[in-house]
Short mmCIF file of N, CA and C in Angstrom, two decimals:
data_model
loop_
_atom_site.label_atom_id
_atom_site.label_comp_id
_atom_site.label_asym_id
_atom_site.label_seq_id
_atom_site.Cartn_x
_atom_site.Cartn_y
_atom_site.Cartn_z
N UNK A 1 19.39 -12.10 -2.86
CA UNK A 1 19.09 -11.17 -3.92
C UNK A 1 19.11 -9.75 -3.34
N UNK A 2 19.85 -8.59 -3.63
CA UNK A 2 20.00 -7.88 -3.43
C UNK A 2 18.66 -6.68 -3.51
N UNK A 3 18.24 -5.91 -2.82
CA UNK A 3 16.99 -4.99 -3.02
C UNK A 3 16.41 -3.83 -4.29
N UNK A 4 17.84 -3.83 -4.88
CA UNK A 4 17.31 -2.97 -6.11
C UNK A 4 16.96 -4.27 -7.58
N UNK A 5 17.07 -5.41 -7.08
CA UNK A 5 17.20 -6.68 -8.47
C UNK A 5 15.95 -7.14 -7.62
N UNK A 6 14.85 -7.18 -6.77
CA UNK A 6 13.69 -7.74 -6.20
C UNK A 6 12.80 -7.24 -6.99
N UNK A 7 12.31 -8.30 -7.54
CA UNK A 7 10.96 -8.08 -8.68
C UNK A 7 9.98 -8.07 -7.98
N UNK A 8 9.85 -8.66 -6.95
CA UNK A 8 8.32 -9.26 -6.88
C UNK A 8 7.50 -7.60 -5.87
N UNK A 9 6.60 -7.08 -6.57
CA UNK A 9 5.90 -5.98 -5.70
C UNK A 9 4.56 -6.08 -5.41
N UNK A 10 4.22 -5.54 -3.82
CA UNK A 10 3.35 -5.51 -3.28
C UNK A 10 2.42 -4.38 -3.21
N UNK A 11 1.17 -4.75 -3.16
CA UNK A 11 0.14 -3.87 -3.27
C UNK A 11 -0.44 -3.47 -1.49
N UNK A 12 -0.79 -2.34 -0.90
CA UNK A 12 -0.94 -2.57 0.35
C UNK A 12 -2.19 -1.75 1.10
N UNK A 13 -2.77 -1.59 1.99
CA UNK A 13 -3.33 -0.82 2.18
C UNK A 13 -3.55 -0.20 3.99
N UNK A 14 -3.39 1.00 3.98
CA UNK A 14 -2.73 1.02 5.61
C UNK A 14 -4.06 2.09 5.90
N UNK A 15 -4.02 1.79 7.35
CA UNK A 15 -5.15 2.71 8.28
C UNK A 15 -4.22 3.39 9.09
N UNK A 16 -4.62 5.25 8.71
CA UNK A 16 -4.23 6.21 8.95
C UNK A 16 -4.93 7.19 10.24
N UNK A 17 -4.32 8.18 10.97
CA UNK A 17 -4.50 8.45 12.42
C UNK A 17 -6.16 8.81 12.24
N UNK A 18 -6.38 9.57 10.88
CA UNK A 18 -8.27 10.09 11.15
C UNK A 18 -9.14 8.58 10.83
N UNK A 19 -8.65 7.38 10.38
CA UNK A 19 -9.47 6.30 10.43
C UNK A 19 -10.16 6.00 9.26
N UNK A 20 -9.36 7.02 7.66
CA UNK A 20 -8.90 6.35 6.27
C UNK A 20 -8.14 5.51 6.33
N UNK A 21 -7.79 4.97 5.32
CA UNK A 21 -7.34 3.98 4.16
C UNK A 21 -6.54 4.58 3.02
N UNK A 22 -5.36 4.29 3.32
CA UNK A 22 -4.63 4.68 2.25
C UNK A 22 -3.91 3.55 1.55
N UNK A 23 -3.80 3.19 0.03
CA UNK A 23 -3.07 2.30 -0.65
C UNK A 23 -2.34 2.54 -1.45
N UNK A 24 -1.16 1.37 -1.71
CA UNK A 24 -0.16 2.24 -2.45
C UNK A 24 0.85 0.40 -3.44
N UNK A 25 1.31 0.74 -3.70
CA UNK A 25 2.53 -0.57 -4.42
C UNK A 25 3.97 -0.19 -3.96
N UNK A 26 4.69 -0.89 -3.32
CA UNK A 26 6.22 -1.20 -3.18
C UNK A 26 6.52 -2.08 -3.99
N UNK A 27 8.17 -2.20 -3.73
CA UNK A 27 8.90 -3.33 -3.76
C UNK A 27 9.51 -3.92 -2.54
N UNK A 28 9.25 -2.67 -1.58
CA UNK A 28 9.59 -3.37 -0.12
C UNK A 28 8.98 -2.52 0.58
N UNK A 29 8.24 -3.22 1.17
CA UNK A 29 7.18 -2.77 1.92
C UNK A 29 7.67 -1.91 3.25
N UNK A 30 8.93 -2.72 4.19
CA UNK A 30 8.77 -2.45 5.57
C UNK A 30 9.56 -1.01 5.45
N UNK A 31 10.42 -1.01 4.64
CA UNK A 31 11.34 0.48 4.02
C UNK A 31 10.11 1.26 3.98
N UNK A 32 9.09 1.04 2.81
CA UNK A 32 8.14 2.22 2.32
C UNK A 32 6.95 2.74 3.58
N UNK A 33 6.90 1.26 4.33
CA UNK A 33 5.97 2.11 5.74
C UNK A 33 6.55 3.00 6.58
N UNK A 34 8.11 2.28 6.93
CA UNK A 34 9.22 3.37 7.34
C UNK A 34 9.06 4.63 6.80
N UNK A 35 8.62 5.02 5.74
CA UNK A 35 9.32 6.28 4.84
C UNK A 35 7.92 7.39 5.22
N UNK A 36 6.81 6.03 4.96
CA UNK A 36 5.50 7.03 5.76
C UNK A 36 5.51 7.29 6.96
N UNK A 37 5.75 6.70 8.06
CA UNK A 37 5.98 7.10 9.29
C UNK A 37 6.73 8.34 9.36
N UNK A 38 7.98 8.30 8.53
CA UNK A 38 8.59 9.40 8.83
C UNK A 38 8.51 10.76 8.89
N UNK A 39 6.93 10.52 7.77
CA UNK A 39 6.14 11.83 6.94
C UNK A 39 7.55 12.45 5.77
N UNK A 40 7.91 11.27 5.33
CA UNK A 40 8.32 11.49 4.01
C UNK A 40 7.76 10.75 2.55
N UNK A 41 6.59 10.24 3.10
CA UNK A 41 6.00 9.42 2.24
C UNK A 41 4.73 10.20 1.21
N UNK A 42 4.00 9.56 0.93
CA UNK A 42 2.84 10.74 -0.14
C UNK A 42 2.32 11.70 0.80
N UNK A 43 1.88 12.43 -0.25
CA UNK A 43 1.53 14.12 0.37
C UNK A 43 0.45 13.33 1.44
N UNK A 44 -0.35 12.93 1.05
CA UNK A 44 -1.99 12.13 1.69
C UNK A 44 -1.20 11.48 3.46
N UNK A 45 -0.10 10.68 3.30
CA UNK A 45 0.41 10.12 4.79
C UNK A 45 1.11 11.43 5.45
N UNK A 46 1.81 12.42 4.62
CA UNK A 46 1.97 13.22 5.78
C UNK A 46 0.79 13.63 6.38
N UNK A 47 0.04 14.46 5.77
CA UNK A 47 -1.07 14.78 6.27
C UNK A 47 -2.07 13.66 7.68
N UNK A 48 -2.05 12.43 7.12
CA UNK A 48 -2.93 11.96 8.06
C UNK A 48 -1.99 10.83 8.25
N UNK A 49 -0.93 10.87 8.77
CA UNK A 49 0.03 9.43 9.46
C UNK A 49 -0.69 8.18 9.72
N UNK A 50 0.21 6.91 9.55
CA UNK A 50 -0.40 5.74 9.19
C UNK A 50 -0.19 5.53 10.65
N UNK A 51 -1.14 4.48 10.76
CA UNK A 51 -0.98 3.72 12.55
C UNK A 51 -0.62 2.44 11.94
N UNK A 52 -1.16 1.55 11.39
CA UNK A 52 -0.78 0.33 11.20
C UNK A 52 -1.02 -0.18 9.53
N UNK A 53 -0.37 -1.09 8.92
CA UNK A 53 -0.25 -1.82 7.80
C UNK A 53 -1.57 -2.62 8.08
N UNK A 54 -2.77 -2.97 7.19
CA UNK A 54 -4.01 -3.47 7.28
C UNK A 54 -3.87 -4.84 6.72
N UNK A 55 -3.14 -4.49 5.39
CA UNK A 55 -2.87 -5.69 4.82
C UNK A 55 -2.09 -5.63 3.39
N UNK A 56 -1.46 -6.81 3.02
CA UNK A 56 -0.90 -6.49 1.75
C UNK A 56 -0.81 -7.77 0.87
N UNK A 57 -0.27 -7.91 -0.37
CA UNK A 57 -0.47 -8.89 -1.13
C UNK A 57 0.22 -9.08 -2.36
N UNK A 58 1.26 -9.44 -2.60
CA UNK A 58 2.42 -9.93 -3.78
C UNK A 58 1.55 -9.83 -5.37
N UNK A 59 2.52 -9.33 -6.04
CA UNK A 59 2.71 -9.53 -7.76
C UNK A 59 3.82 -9.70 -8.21
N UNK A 60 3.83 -10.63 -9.17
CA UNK A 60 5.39 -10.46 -9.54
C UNK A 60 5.45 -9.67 -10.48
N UNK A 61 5.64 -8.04 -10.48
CA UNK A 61 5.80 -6.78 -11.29
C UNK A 61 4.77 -5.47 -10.64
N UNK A 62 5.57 -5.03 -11.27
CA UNK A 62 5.36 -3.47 -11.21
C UNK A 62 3.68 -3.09 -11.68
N UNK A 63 3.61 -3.84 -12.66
CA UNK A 63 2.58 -3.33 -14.01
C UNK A 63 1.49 -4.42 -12.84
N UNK A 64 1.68 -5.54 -12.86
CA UNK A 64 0.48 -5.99 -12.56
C UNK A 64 0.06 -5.10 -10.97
N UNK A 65 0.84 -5.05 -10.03
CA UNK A 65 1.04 -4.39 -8.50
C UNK A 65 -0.28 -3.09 -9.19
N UNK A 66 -0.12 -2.18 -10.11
CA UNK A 66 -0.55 -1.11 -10.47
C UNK A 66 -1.82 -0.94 -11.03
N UNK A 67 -2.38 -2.30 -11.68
CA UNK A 67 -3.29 -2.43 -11.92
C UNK A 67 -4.20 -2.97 -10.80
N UNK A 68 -4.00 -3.59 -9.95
CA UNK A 68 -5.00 -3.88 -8.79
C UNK A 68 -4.89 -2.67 -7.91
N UNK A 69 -3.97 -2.16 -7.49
CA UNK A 69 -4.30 -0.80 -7.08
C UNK A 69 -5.44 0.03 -7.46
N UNK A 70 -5.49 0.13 -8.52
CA UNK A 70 -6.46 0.75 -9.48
C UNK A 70 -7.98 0.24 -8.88
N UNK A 71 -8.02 -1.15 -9.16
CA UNK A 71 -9.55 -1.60 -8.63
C UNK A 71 -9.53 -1.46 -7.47
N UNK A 72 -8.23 -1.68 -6.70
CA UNK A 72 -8.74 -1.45 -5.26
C UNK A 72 -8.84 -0.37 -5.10
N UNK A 73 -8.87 0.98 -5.45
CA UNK A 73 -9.01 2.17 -5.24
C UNK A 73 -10.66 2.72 -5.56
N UNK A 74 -10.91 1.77 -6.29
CA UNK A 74 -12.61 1.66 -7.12
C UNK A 74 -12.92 1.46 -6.01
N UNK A 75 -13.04 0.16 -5.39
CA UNK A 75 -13.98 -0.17 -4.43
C UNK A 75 -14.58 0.42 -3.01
N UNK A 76 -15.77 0.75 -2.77
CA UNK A 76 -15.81 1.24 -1.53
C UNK A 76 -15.22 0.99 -0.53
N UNK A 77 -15.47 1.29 0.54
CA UNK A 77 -14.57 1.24 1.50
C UNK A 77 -14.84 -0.20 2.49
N UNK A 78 -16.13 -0.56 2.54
CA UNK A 78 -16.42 -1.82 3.22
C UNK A 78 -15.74 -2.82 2.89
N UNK A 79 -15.35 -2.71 1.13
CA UNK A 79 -14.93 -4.20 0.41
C UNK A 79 -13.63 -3.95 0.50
N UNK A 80 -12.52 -3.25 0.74
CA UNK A 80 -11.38 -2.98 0.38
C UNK A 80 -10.44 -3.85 1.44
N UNK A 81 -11.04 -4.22 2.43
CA UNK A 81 -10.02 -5.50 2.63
C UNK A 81 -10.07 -6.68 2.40
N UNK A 82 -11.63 -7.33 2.02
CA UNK A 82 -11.96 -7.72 1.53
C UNK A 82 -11.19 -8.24 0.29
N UNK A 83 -11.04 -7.46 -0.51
CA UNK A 83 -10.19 -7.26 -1.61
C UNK A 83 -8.28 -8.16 -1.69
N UNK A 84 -7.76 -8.14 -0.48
CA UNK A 84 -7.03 -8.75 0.09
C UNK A 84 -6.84 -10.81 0.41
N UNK A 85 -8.33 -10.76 0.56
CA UNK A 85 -8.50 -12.32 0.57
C UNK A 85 -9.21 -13.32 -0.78
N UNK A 86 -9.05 -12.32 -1.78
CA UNK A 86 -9.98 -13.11 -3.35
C UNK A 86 -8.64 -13.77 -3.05
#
């Protein structure tokens, strides 16, 4: 299956050089960490560059990927990987 016809998107959440948490939704993840590394990614990763991918976790769509973002963005910071293993 070719990369622009890949439905299935991921929700993710990466630890950045000051020792935040930044999260976000792809459709391909290892491209979109690429794109942060490069500091072409959101305003927030240039600023504070990612060190490593923490964790991530499949939807099949866009809409659902966007809505757990959402709660995971709610949650403090203790539970947010947490969040990863429901």
């Amino acid at each position: 299956m070719s990369e622009e016809l890949k439905s299935e998107w991921c929700l993710y959440l990466l630890e950045c050089k000051n020792g935040s948490y930044y999260s976000g939704i792809t459709n391909n993840l290892e491209a979109r960490y690429a794109t942060h590394l490069a500091g072409k990614g959101a305003k927030y990763t240039r600023a504070n560059p990612p060190v490593r991918v923490l964790a991530s976790k499949a939807y099949p769509d866009r809409s659902t990927a966007s809505m757990a973002e959402a709660v995971l963005k709610k949650l403090p910071r203790a539970e947010k990987l947490g969040f990863f293993t429901e």
